[in-house]
């Protein structure tokens, strides 16, 4: 791919996705076919810039999907229509950087990260503090917070043994990240599950918050005890750094107020116009972020940060474009064949024992993450497979496990973005990260499964 085109992918993606969003209101069959037709060169264009793992995964979905399409005897002219079902997810990912940018423009990330930079006496206290900080930031700026927290810890722990650094950072940051996102409306796994199960986000929210609270509390207590005996050696001999609790508390309070307002607007617009959850969030993020920046009197900073961040992120969306478009073709073709019923058989066989179904979902996530399958791909297939079971099993229960199972893999997916990023930042083998976090992933998934079982 030449440099000129690579630097302007954001234009190509934005035009196609804007046409798709506009057509959700126009409902034109001609425009829907046009979007599907444009999705094919969009996929081919992105394939060249995608990583090897996503090219392999996308190729498998396309090849298998093509086989099922031919097997079903579907006409060739309908192919473009089978590439559009995941367009809302791509549109969602495209606007997400704007929410991250308004948090950075308001300097919320800097103020909250001061908690980690203050002096502490031992690593047990630092573990709790860094978990809380990462958790708070991840709730609003997602993957960006993981990178920020790891950079701060690497700087502050520079004098400590490499083995301790690696263990500490790969546990506290990844675990807080995975737990924080289980209730975030800006997390794609949550959005996909809400739309797949047809259960409102507000029905999930209290239970997801409960899972989040239980798991992060258990991990903080464990981390505090595990590292309490290790003294903290700051990288620099600074004078005692003081933080103003009231300033940090007020920043966190403002974030919570903003998130509450965001949720109310998303739910209100979705109910008023009968929109699905993903589309509602997509439509609200940009105007909400702009208004928030205006209220804070940070509009110039927001535009400067947001425009650069948005262009960069959108220009590097090739992995997700390849994954989602190939997944759309695969899942749409699968629905036209009897193979879907074959995949559903193990779940139908366990219909009389709902707990077994919930455990099967958790096991599927862990297995797929071990061989490099992105949880988005796994949830895309499971959503189709499990749909007939919603009449006999509470879809809220299934949704709880779909969300917690997917996000638990953020700590153990050896080929996933989060583990790979941590591996690169700390210069350690990704499989060591997987081994350290596997007990936590099982705990996280287990708590989600237990609560899902009680909701049956």
GROMACS .gro file of C-alpha atoms in nm:
model
  456
    1UNK     CA    1   0.000   0.000   0.000
    2UNK     CA    2   0.152   0.335  -0.101
    3UNK     CA    3   0.213   0.601   0.160
    4UNK     CA    4  -0.035   0.849   0.013
    5UNK     CA    5  -0.325   0.603   0.039
    6UNK     CA    6  -0.217   0.469   0.378
    7UNK     CA    7  -0.222   0.818   0.527
    8UNK     CA    8  -0.574   0.877   0.393
    9UNK     CA    9  -0.747   0.558   0.490
   10UNK     CA   10  -0.948   0.760   0.741
   11UNK     CA   11  -1.121   0.931   0.447
   12UNK     CA   12  -1.210   0.601   0.280
   13UNK     CA   13  -1.337   0.441   0.600
   14UNK     CA   14  -1.529   0.750   0.711
   15UNK     CA   15  -1.713   0.796   0.380
   16UNK     CA   16  -1.829   0.434   0.366
   17UNK     CA   17  -1.934   0.428   0.732
   18UNK     CA   18  -2.116   0.762   0.705
   19UNK     CA   19  -2.314   0.627   0.410
   20UNK     CA   20  -2.402   0.319   0.614
   21UNK     CA   21  -2.514   0.525   0.917
   22UNK     CA   22  -2.721   0.757   0.699
   23UNK     CA   23  -2.890   0.456   0.542
   24UNK     CA   24  -3.002   0.324   0.879
   25UNK     CA   25  -3.248   0.616   0.873
   26UNK     CA   26  -3.313   0.620   0.496
   27UNK     CA   27  -3.351   0.240   0.469
   28UNK     CA   28  -3.275   0.231   0.094
   29UNK     CA   29  -3.206  -0.113  -0.054
   30UNK     CA   30  -2.998   0.050  -0.328
   31UNK     CA   31  -2.774   0.232  -0.076
   32UNK     CA   32  -2.745  -0.086   0.134
   33UNK     CA   33  -2.619  -0.269  -0.175
   34UNK     CA   34  -2.379   0.018  -0.248
   35UNK     CA   35  -2.235  -0.005   0.105
   36UNK     CA   36  -2.189  -0.379   0.068
   37UNK     CA   37  -2.019  -0.331  -0.268
   38UNK     CA   38  -1.782  -0.072  -0.119
   39UNK     CA   39  -1.709  -0.306   0.174
   40UNK     CA   40  -1.531  -0.551  -0.057
   41UNK     CA   41  -1.256  -0.311  -0.178
   42UNK     CA   42  -1.247  -0.175   0.178
   43UNK     CA   43  -1.158  -0.525   0.296
   44UNK     CA   44  -0.899  -0.581   0.023
   45UNK     CA   45  -0.742  -0.242   0.090
   46UNK     CA   46  -0.715  -0.315   0.463
   47UNK     CA   47  -0.578  -0.664   0.413
   48UNK     CA   48  -0.240  -0.533   0.300
   49UNK     CA   49  -0.194  -0.327   0.618
   50UNK     CA   50  -0.331  -0.582   0.868
   51UNK     CA   51  -0.105  -0.786   1.095
   52UNK     CA   52  -0.027  -1.148   1.009
   53UNK     CA   53  -0.260  -1.288   1.276
   54UNK     CA   54  -0.559  -1.090   1.150
   55UNK     CA   55  -0.480  -1.172   0.786
   56UNK     CA   56  -0.482  -1.543   0.874
   57UNK     CA   57  -0.802  -1.513   1.074
   58UNK     CA   58  -0.970  -1.306   0.802
   59UNK     CA   59  -0.862  -1.550   0.532
   60UNK     CA   60  -1.008  -1.843   0.725
   61UNK     CA   61  -1.340  -1.663   0.767
   62UNK     CA   62  -1.353  -1.569   0.397
   63UNK     CA   63  -1.255  -1.915   0.268
   64UNK     CA   64  -1.494  -2.102   0.500
   65UNK     CA   65  -1.766  -1.842   0.440
   66UNK     CA   66  -1.726  -1.878   0.064
   67UNK     CA   67  -1.758  -2.255   0.093
   68UNK     CA   68  -2.081  -2.219   0.291
   69UNK     CA   69  -2.212  -1.953   0.052
   70UNK     CA   70  -2.158  -2.181  -0.249
   71UNK     CA   71  -2.300  -2.479  -0.057
   72UNK     CA   72  -2.618  -2.281   0.010
   73UNK     CA   73  -2.662  -2.210  -0.362
   74UNK     CA   74  -2.698  -1.836  -0.309
   75UNK     CA   75  -2.677  -1.608  -0.615
   76UNK     CA   76  -2.349  -1.426  -0.679
   77UNK     CA   77  -2.510  -1.081  -0.697
   78UNK     CA   78  -2.613  -1.102  -0.328
   79UNK     CA   79  -2.252  -1.133  -0.201
   80UNK     CA   80  -2.215  -0.761  -0.110
   81UNK     CA   81  -2.516  -0.778   0.123
   82UNK     CA   82  -2.334  -1.036   0.334
   83UNK     CA   83  -2.055  -0.795   0.431
   84UNK     CA   84  -2.257  -0.526   0.609
   85UNK     CA   85  -2.380  -0.681   0.937
   86UNK     CA   86  -2.073  -0.565   1.134
   87UNK     CA   87  -2.059  -0.211   0.993
   88UNK     CA   88  -2.205  -0.065   1.318
   89UNK     CA   89  -1.906  -0.205   1.509
   90UNK     CA   90  -1.659  -0.038   1.273
   91UNK     CA   91  -1.849   0.291   1.299
   92UNK     CA   92  -1.838   0.258   1.679
   93UNK     CA   93  -1.460   0.205   1.677
   94UNK     CA   94  -1.412   0.500   1.443
   95UNK     CA   95  -1.570   0.757   1.677
   96UNK     CA   96  -1.435   0.610   2.003
   97UNK     CA   97  -1.106   0.812   1.995
   98UNK     CA   98  -1.306   1.134   2.040
   99UNK     CA   99  -1.419   1.028   2.387
  100UNK     CA  100  -1.060   0.942   2.477
  101UNK     CA  101  -0.949   1.282   2.350
  102UNK     CA  102  -1.190   1.486   2.561
  103UNK     CA  103  -1.065   1.306   2.876
  104UNK     CA  104  -0.707   1.390   2.779
  105UNK     CA  105  -0.801   1.748   2.688
  106UNK     CA  106  -0.948   1.792   3.037
  107UNK     CA  107  -0.623   1.655   3.184
  108UNK     CA  108  -0.815   1.398   3.385
  109UNK     CA  109  -0.554   1.134   3.305
  110UNK     CA  110  -0.268   1.348   3.444
  111UNK     CA  111  -0.444   1.430   3.769
  112UNK     CA  112  -0.552   1.075   3.841
  113UNK     CA  113  -0.209   0.935   3.756
  114UNK     CA  114  -0.060   1.154   4.029
  115UNK     CA  115  -0.191   0.888   4.266
  116UNK     CA  116   0.070   0.647   4.135
  117UNK     CA  117   0.353   0.899   4.145
  118UNK     CA  118   0.313   0.976   4.514
  119UNK     CA  119   0.550   0.799   4.751
  120UNK     CA  120   0.441   0.467   4.899
  121UNK     CA  121   0.623   0.245   5.147
  122UNK     CA  122   0.579  -0.098   4.989
  123UNK     CA  123   0.466  -0.263   4.668
  124UNK     CA  124   0.146  -0.386   4.832
  125UNK     CA  125   0.022  -0.028   4.864
  126UNK     CA  126   0.147   0.055   4.515
  127UNK     CA  127  -0.046  -0.244   4.378
  128UNK     CA  128  -0.374  -0.117   4.522
  129UNK     CA  129  -0.305   0.238   4.409
  130UNK     CA  130  -0.204   0.145   4.056
  131UNK     CA  131  -0.503  -0.091   4.023
  132UNK     CA  132  -0.741   0.186   4.126
  133UNK     CA  133  -0.578   0.437   3.892
  134UNK     CA  134  -0.577   0.202   3.593
  135UNK     CA  135  -0.935   0.098   3.667
  136UNK     CA  136  -1.057   0.458   3.677
  137UNK     CA  137  -0.879   0.563   3.359
  138UNK     CA  138  -0.973   0.250   3.164
  139UNK     CA  139  -1.340   0.316   3.231
  140UNK     CA  140  -1.309   0.628   3.015
  141UNK     CA  141  -1.013   0.603   2.778
  142UNK     CA  142  -0.995   0.227   2.732
  143UNK     CA  143  -0.671   0.094   2.579
  144UNK     CA  144  -0.493   0.430   2.606
  145UNK     CA  145  -0.511   0.405   2.986
  146UNK     CA  146  -0.330   0.072   2.983
  147UNK     CA  147  -0.034   0.220   2.799
  148UNK     CA  148  -0.028   0.529   3.026
  149UNK     CA  149  -0.035   0.324   3.347
  150UNK     CA  150   0.238   0.089   3.229
  151UNK     CA  151   0.463   0.378   3.129
  152UNK     CA  152   0.420   0.542   3.471
  153UNK     CA  153   0.496   0.217   3.654
  154UNK     CA  154   0.799   0.140   3.437
  155UNK     CA  155   0.936   0.484   3.519
  156UNK     CA  156   0.864   0.460   3.892
  157UNK     CA  157   0.993   0.102   3.929
  158UNK     CA  158   1.311   0.147   3.724
  159UNK     CA  159   1.538   0.064   4.022
  160UNK     CA  160   1.360  -0.260   4.105
  161UNK     CA  161   1.448  -0.609   3.982
  162UNK     CA  162   1.325  -0.685   3.632
  163UNK     CA  163   1.141  -0.999   3.742
  164UNK     CA  164   0.944  -0.805   4.004
  165UNK     CA  165   0.869  -0.527   3.755
  166UNK     CA  166   0.736  -0.773   3.499
  167UNK     CA  167   0.522  -0.964   3.743
  168UNK     CA  168   0.380  -0.651   3.909
  169UNK     CA  169   0.298  -0.459   3.590
  170UNK     CA  170   0.152  -0.751   3.397
  171UNK     CA  171  -0.079  -0.831   3.687
  172UNK     CA  172  -0.199  -0.498   3.821
  173UNK     CA  173  -0.256  -0.317   3.490
  174UNK     CA  174  -0.404  -0.598   3.280
  175UNK     CA  175  -0.636  -0.713   3.556
  176UNK     CA  176  -0.767  -0.364   3.633
  177UNK     CA  177  -0.812  -0.303   3.260
  178UNK     CA  178  -1.016  -0.622   3.209
  179UNK     CA  179  -1.240  -0.559   3.511
  180UNK     CA  180  -1.300  -0.189   3.442
  181UNK     CA  181  -1.436  -0.252   3.093
  182UNK     CA  182  -1.704  -0.505   3.187
  183UNK     CA  183  -1.956  -0.228   3.262
  184UNK     CA  184  -1.832   0.042   3.025
  185UNK     CA  185  -2.080   0.137   2.750
  186UNK     CA  186  -1.777   0.219   2.533
  187UNK     CA  187  -1.648  -0.140   2.543
  188UNK     CA  188  -1.722  -0.325   2.220
  189UNK     CA  189  -1.787  -0.659   2.394
  190UNK     CA  190  -2.055  -0.498   2.608
  191UNK     CA  191  -2.215  -0.325   2.310
  192UNK     CA  192  -2.215  -0.644   2.099
  193UNK     CA  193  -2.372  -0.846   2.381
  194UNK     CA  194  -2.645  -0.590   2.447
  195UNK     CA  195  -2.750  -0.599   2.082
  196UNK     CA  196  -2.710  -0.976   2.045
  197UNK     CA  197  -2.923  -1.067   2.348
  198UNK     CA  198  -3.179  -0.788   2.315
  199UNK     CA  199  -3.148  -0.709   2.687
  200UNK     CA  200  -3.116  -0.341   2.772
  201UNK     CA  201  -2.783  -0.204   2.892
  202UNK     CA  202  -2.947  -0.075   3.210
  203UNK     CA  203  -3.054  -0.431   3.298
  204UNK     CA  204  -2.693  -0.545   3.271
  205UNK     CA  205  -2.538  -0.246   3.449
  206UNK     CA  206  -2.601  -0.330   3.819
  207UNK     CA  207  -2.487  -0.690   3.775
  208UNK     CA  208  -2.179  -0.595   3.577
  209UNK     CA  209  -2.089  -0.340   3.843
  210UNK     CA  210  -2.127  -0.612   4.105
  211UNK     CA  211  -1.893  -0.846   3.912
  212UNK     CA  212  -1.647  -0.562   3.866
  213UNK     CA  213  -1.652  -0.469   4.236
  214UNK     CA  214  -1.613  -0.828   4.359
  215UNK     CA  215  -1.327  -0.917   4.124
  216UNK     CA  216  -1.125  -0.594   4.163
  217UNK     CA  217  -1.164  -0.612   4.543
  218UNK     CA  218  -1.042  -0.973   4.555
  219UNK     CA  219  -0.747  -0.885   4.331
  220UNK     CA  220  -0.652  -0.576   4.532
  221UNK     CA  221  -0.657  -0.775   4.858
  222UNK     CA  222  -0.448  -1.049   4.696
  223UNK     CA  223  -0.202  -0.800   4.543
  224UNK     CA  224  -0.166  -0.611   4.870
  225UNK     CA  225  -0.077  -0.929   5.058
  226UNK     CA  226   0.137  -1.072   4.777
  227UNK     CA  227   0.362  -0.766   4.744
  228UNK     CA  228   0.343  -0.620   5.096
  229UNK     CA  229   0.677  -0.769   5.200
  230UNK     CA  230   0.862  -0.596   4.913
  231UNK     CA  231   0.979  -0.240   4.987
  232UNK     CA  232   0.914   0.019   4.719
  233UNK     CA  233   1.226   0.178   4.573
  234UNK     CA  234   1.136   0.494   4.379
  235UNK     CA  235   1.336   0.558   4.064
  236UNK     CA  236   1.422   0.911   4.175
  237UNK     CA  237   1.508   1.050   4.517
  238UNK     CA  238   1.232   1.306   4.510
  239UNK     CA  239   1.122   1.501   4.809
  240UNK     CA  240   0.803   1.356   4.951
  241UNK     CA  241   0.542   1.414   4.690
  242UNK     CA  242   0.210   1.530   4.818
  243UNK     CA  243  -0.117   1.488   4.642
  244UNK     CA  244  -0.433   1.678   4.705
  245UNK     CA  245  -0.704   1.416   4.763
  246UNK     CA  246  -0.978   1.675   4.712
  247UNK     CA  247  -0.846   1.766   4.366
  248UNK     CA  248  -0.822   1.404   4.252
  249UNK     CA  249  -1.160   1.319   4.409
  250UNK     CA  250  -1.323   1.612   4.229
  251UNK     CA  251  -1.171   1.499   3.897
  252UNK     CA  252  -1.308   1.147   3.946
  253UNK     CA  253  -1.647   1.288   4.049
  254UNK     CA  254  -1.664   1.497   3.732
  255UNK     CA  255  -1.580   1.191   3.525
  256UNK     CA  256  -1.860   0.997   3.690
  257UNK     CA  257  -2.107   1.280   3.633
  258UNK     CA  258  -2.006   1.297   3.266
  259UNK     CA  259  -2.040   0.920   3.223
  260UNK     CA  260  -2.383   0.920   3.389
  261UNK     CA  261  -2.500   1.198   3.158
  262UNK     CA  262  -2.359   1.008   2.860
  263UNK     CA  263  -2.547   0.691   2.955
  264UNK     CA  264  -2.874   0.876   3.005
  265UNK     CA  265  -2.844   1.041   2.663
  266UNK     CA  266  -2.754   0.711   2.492
  267UNK     CA  267  -3.048   0.527   2.649
  268UNK     CA  268  -3.285   0.819   2.583
  269UNK     CA  269  -3.194   0.847   2.214
  270UNK     CA  270  -3.202   0.470   2.167
  271UNK     CA  271  -3.551   0.447   2.315
  272UNK     CA  272  -3.682   0.755   2.134
  273UNK     CA  273  -3.568   0.645   1.787
  274UNK     CA  274  -3.570   0.265   1.841
  275UNK     CA  275  -3.198   0.235   1.767
  276UNK     CA  276  -2.975  -0.051   1.874
  277UNK     CA  277  -2.724   0.014   2.151
  278UNK     CA  278  -2.411   0.023   1.933
  279UNK     CA  279  -2.561   0.275   1.693
  280UNK     CA  280  -2.691   0.490   1.981
  281UNK     CA  281  -2.345   0.510   2.139
  282UNK     CA  282  -2.187   0.581   1.800
  283UNK     CA  283  -2.420   0.873   1.731
  284UNK     CA  284  -2.380   1.026   2.078
  285UNK     CA  285  -2.002   1.008   2.131
  286UNK     CA  286  -1.887   1.291   1.902
  287UNK     CA  287  -2.148   1.559   1.989
  288UNK     CA  288  -2.128   1.467   2.359
  289UNK     CA  289  -1.748   1.496   2.358
  290UNK     CA  290  -1.767   1.833   2.182
  291UNK     CA  291  -2.022   1.969   2.432
  292UNK     CA  292  -1.820   1.838   2.726
  293UNK     CA  293  -1.505   2.010   2.595
  294UNK     CA  294  -1.707   2.330   2.546
  295UNK     CA  295  -1.833   2.321   2.904
  296UNK     CA  296  -1.477   2.273   3.033
  297UNK     CA  297  -1.353   2.555   2.806
  298UNK     CA  298  -1.110   2.309   2.645
  299UNK     CA  299  -1.246   2.315   2.292
  300UNK     CA  300  -0.919   2.412   2.120
  301UNK     CA  301  -0.723   2.148   2.307
  302UNK     CA  302  -0.996   1.891   2.238
  303UNK     CA  303  -0.998   1.959   1.863
  304UNK     CA  304  -0.617   1.953   1.841
  305UNK     CA  305  -0.583   1.628   2.037
  306UNK     CA  306  -0.895   1.471   1.893
  307UNK     CA  307  -0.821   1.535   1.526
  308UNK     CA  308  -0.470   1.394   1.546
  309UNK     CA  309  -0.575   1.095   1.757
  310UNK     CA  310  -0.876   1.020   1.537
  311UNK     CA  311  -0.675   1.032   1.214
  312UNK     CA  312  -0.402   0.810   1.357
  313UNK     CA  313  -0.641   0.553   1.504
  314UNK     CA  314  -0.863   0.540   1.196
  315UNK     CA  315  -0.563   0.505   0.965
  316UNK     CA  316  -0.458   0.201   1.170
  317UNK     CA  317  -0.795   0.023   1.183
  318UNK     CA  318  -0.694  -0.237   0.922
  319UNK     CA  319  -0.693  -0.524   1.172
  320UNK     CA  320  -1.048  -0.458   1.282
  321UNK     CA  321  -1.173  -0.393   0.928
  322UNK     CA  322  -1.034  -0.728   0.814
  323UNK     CA  323  -1.173  -0.907   1.119
  324UNK     CA  324  -1.521  -0.755   1.119
  325UNK     CA  325  -1.592  -0.764   0.746
  326UNK     CA  326  -1.469  -1.122   0.708
  327UNK     CA  327  -1.664  -1.218   1.021
  328UNK     CA  328  -1.978  -1.059   0.876
  329UNK     CA  329  -1.946  -1.268   0.559
  330UNK     CA  330  -1.875  -1.585   0.758
  331UNK     CA  331  -2.161  -1.548   1.008
  332UNK     CA  332  -2.412  -1.439   0.742
  333UNK     CA  333  -2.320  -1.739   0.525
  334UNK     CA  334  -2.330  -1.971   0.825
  335UNK     CA  335  -2.690  -1.870   0.892
  336UNK     CA  336  -2.787  -1.998   0.547
  337UNK     CA  337  -2.652  -2.350   0.606
  338UNK     CA  338  -2.742  -2.648   0.827
  339UNK     CA  339  -2.390  -2.626   0.979
  340UNK     CA  340  -2.517  -2.372   1.232
  341UNK     CA  341  -2.746  -2.638   1.379
  342UNK     CA  342  -2.450  -2.877   1.403
  343UNK     CA  343  -2.248  -2.622   1.605
  344UNK     CA  344  -2.552  -2.561   1.824
  345UNK     CA  345  -2.593  -2.929   1.916
  346UNK     CA  346  -2.357  -2.930   2.221
  347UNK     CA  347  -2.541  -2.629   2.361
  348UNK     CA  348  -2.885  -2.778   2.289
  349UNK     CA  349  -2.777  -3.104   2.451
  350UNK     CA  350  -2.699  -2.913   2.770
  351UNK     CA  351  -3.022  -2.708   2.761
  352UNK     CA  352  -3.155  -2.893   3.068
  353UNK     CA  353  -2.841  -2.798   3.264
  354UNK     CA  354  -2.798  -2.422   3.210
  355UNK     CA  355  -2.483  -2.411   3.423
  356UNK     CA  356  -2.314  -2.641   3.171
  357UNK     CA  357  -2.401  -2.400   2.890
  358UNK     CA  358  -2.253  -2.107   3.082
  359UNK     CA  359  -1.936  -2.308   3.149
  360UNK     CA  360  -1.918  -2.407   2.780
  361UNK     CA  361  -1.922  -2.039   2.687
  362UNK     CA  362  -1.638  -1.962   2.929
  363UNK     CA  363  -1.437  -2.260   2.807
  364UNK     CA  364  -1.485  -2.159   2.445
  365UNK     CA  365  -1.346  -1.812   2.511
  366UNK     CA  366  -1.038  -1.941   2.691
  367UNK     CA  367  -0.968  -2.205   2.426
  368UNK     CA  368  -1.008  -1.963   2.137
  369UNK     CA  369  -0.789  -1.700   2.304
  370UNK     CA  370  -0.511  -1.958   2.348
  371UNK     CA  371  -0.494  -2.020   1.972
  372UNK     CA  372  -0.511  -1.653   1.880
  373UNK     CA  373  -0.879  -1.605   1.794
  374UNK     CA  374  -0.991  -1.256   1.894
  375UNK     CA  375  -1.281  -1.256   2.145
  376UNK     CA  376  -1.478  -1.035   1.904
  377UNK     CA  377  -1.471  -1.321   1.653
  378UNK     CA  378  -1.568  -1.570   1.923
  379UNK     CA  379  -1.859  -1.361   2.046
  380UNK     CA  380  -1.973  -1.306   1.686
  381UNK     CA  381  -2.006  -1.682   1.637
  382UNK     CA  382  -2.147  -1.755   1.984
  383UNK     CA  383  -2.414  -1.487   1.940
  384UNK     CA  384  -2.549  -1.675   1.638
  385UNK     CA  385  -2.518  -2.018   1.800
  386UNK     CA  386  -2.686  -1.923   2.129
  387UNK     CA  387  -2.976  -1.719   1.993
  388UNK     CA  388  -3.231  -2.007   1.991
  389UNK     CA  389  -3.157  -2.073   2.361
  390UNK     CA  390  -3.288  -1.733   2.469
  391UNK     CA  391  -3.640  -1.879   2.486
  392UNK     CA  392  -3.540  -2.140   2.746
  393UNK     CA  393  -3.256  -1.964   2.930
  394UNK     CA  394  -3.261  -1.607   3.057
  395UNK     CA  395  -3.066  -1.407   2.794
  396UNK     CA  396  -2.941  -1.181   3.074
  397UNK     CA  397  -2.758  -1.481   3.223
  398UNK     CA  398  -2.603  -1.571   2.889
  399UNK     CA  399  -2.509  -1.208   2.828
  400UNK     CA  400  -2.332  -1.182   3.163
  401UNK     CA  401  -2.111  -1.477   3.071
  402UNK     CA  402  -2.055  -1.350   2.716
  403UNK     CA  403  -1.922  -1.021   2.856
  404UNK     CA  404  -1.713  -1.150   3.147
  405UNK     CA  405  -1.577  -1.444   2.948
  406UNK     CA  406  -1.469  -1.217   2.664
  407UNK     CA  407  -1.301  -0.960   2.887
  408UNK     CA  408  -1.126  -1.222   3.102
  409UNK     CA  409  -0.926  -1.314   2.790
  410UNK     CA  410  -0.773  -0.962   2.791
  411UNK     CA  411  -0.537  -1.092   3.061
  412UNK     CA  412  -0.450  -1.427   2.899
  413UNK     CA  413  -0.484  -1.392   2.521
  414UNK     CA  414  -0.124  -1.448   2.414
  415UNK     CA  415  -0.190  -1.297   2.070
  416UNK     CA  416  -0.432  -1.029   2.190
  417UNK     CA  417  -0.364  -0.656   2.177
  418UNK     CA  418  -0.343  -0.606   2.555
  419UNK     CA  419  -0.104  -0.892   2.630
  420UNK     CA  420   0.106  -0.811   2.323
  421UNK     CA  421   0.129  -0.444   2.426
  422UNK     CA  422   0.231  -0.541   2.780
  423UNK     CA  423   0.486  -0.786   2.643
  424UNK     CA  424   0.642  -0.515   2.426
  425UNK     CA  425   0.639  -0.251   2.701
  426UNK     CA  426   0.798  -0.477   2.963
  427UNK     CA  427   1.014  -0.687   2.725
  428UNK     CA  428   0.887  -1.021   2.853
  429UNK     CA  429   0.756  -1.342   2.696
  430UNK     CA  430   0.376  -1.316   2.643
  431UNK     CA  431   0.327  -1.671   2.767
  432UNK     CA  432   0.470  -1.572   3.105
  433UNK     CA  433   0.202  -1.305   3.124
  434UNK     CA  434  -0.059  -1.568   3.036
  435UNK     CA  435   0.061  -1.805   3.310
  436UNK     CA  436   0.064  -1.529   3.574
  437UNK     CA  437  -0.288  -1.418   3.488
  438UNK     CA  438  -0.462  -1.750   3.418
  439UNK     CA  439  -0.586  -1.792   3.781
  440UNK     CA  440  -0.730  -1.440   3.763
  441UNK     CA  441  -0.901  -1.509   3.428
  442UNK     CA  442  -1.063  -1.821   3.574
  443UNK     CA  443  -1.171  -1.623   3.884
  444UNK     CA  444  -1.314  -1.342   3.669
  445UNK     CA  445  -1.502  -1.580   3.444
  446UNK     CA  446  -1.614  -1.784   3.744
  447UNK     CA  447  -1.767  -1.484   3.921
  448UNK     CA  448  -1.947  -1.384   3.600
  449UNK     CA  449  -2.075  -1.740   3.554
  450UNK     CA  450  -2.190  -1.764   3.916
  451UNK     CA  451  -2.389  -1.440   3.896
  452UNK     CA  452  -2.526  -1.543   3.556
  453UNK     CA  453  -2.638  -1.873   3.710
  454UNK     CA  454  -2.820  -1.694   3.994
  455UNK     CA  455  -3.002  -1.479   3.735
  456UNK     CA  456  -3.147  -1.780   3.549
   0.00000   0.00000   0.00000
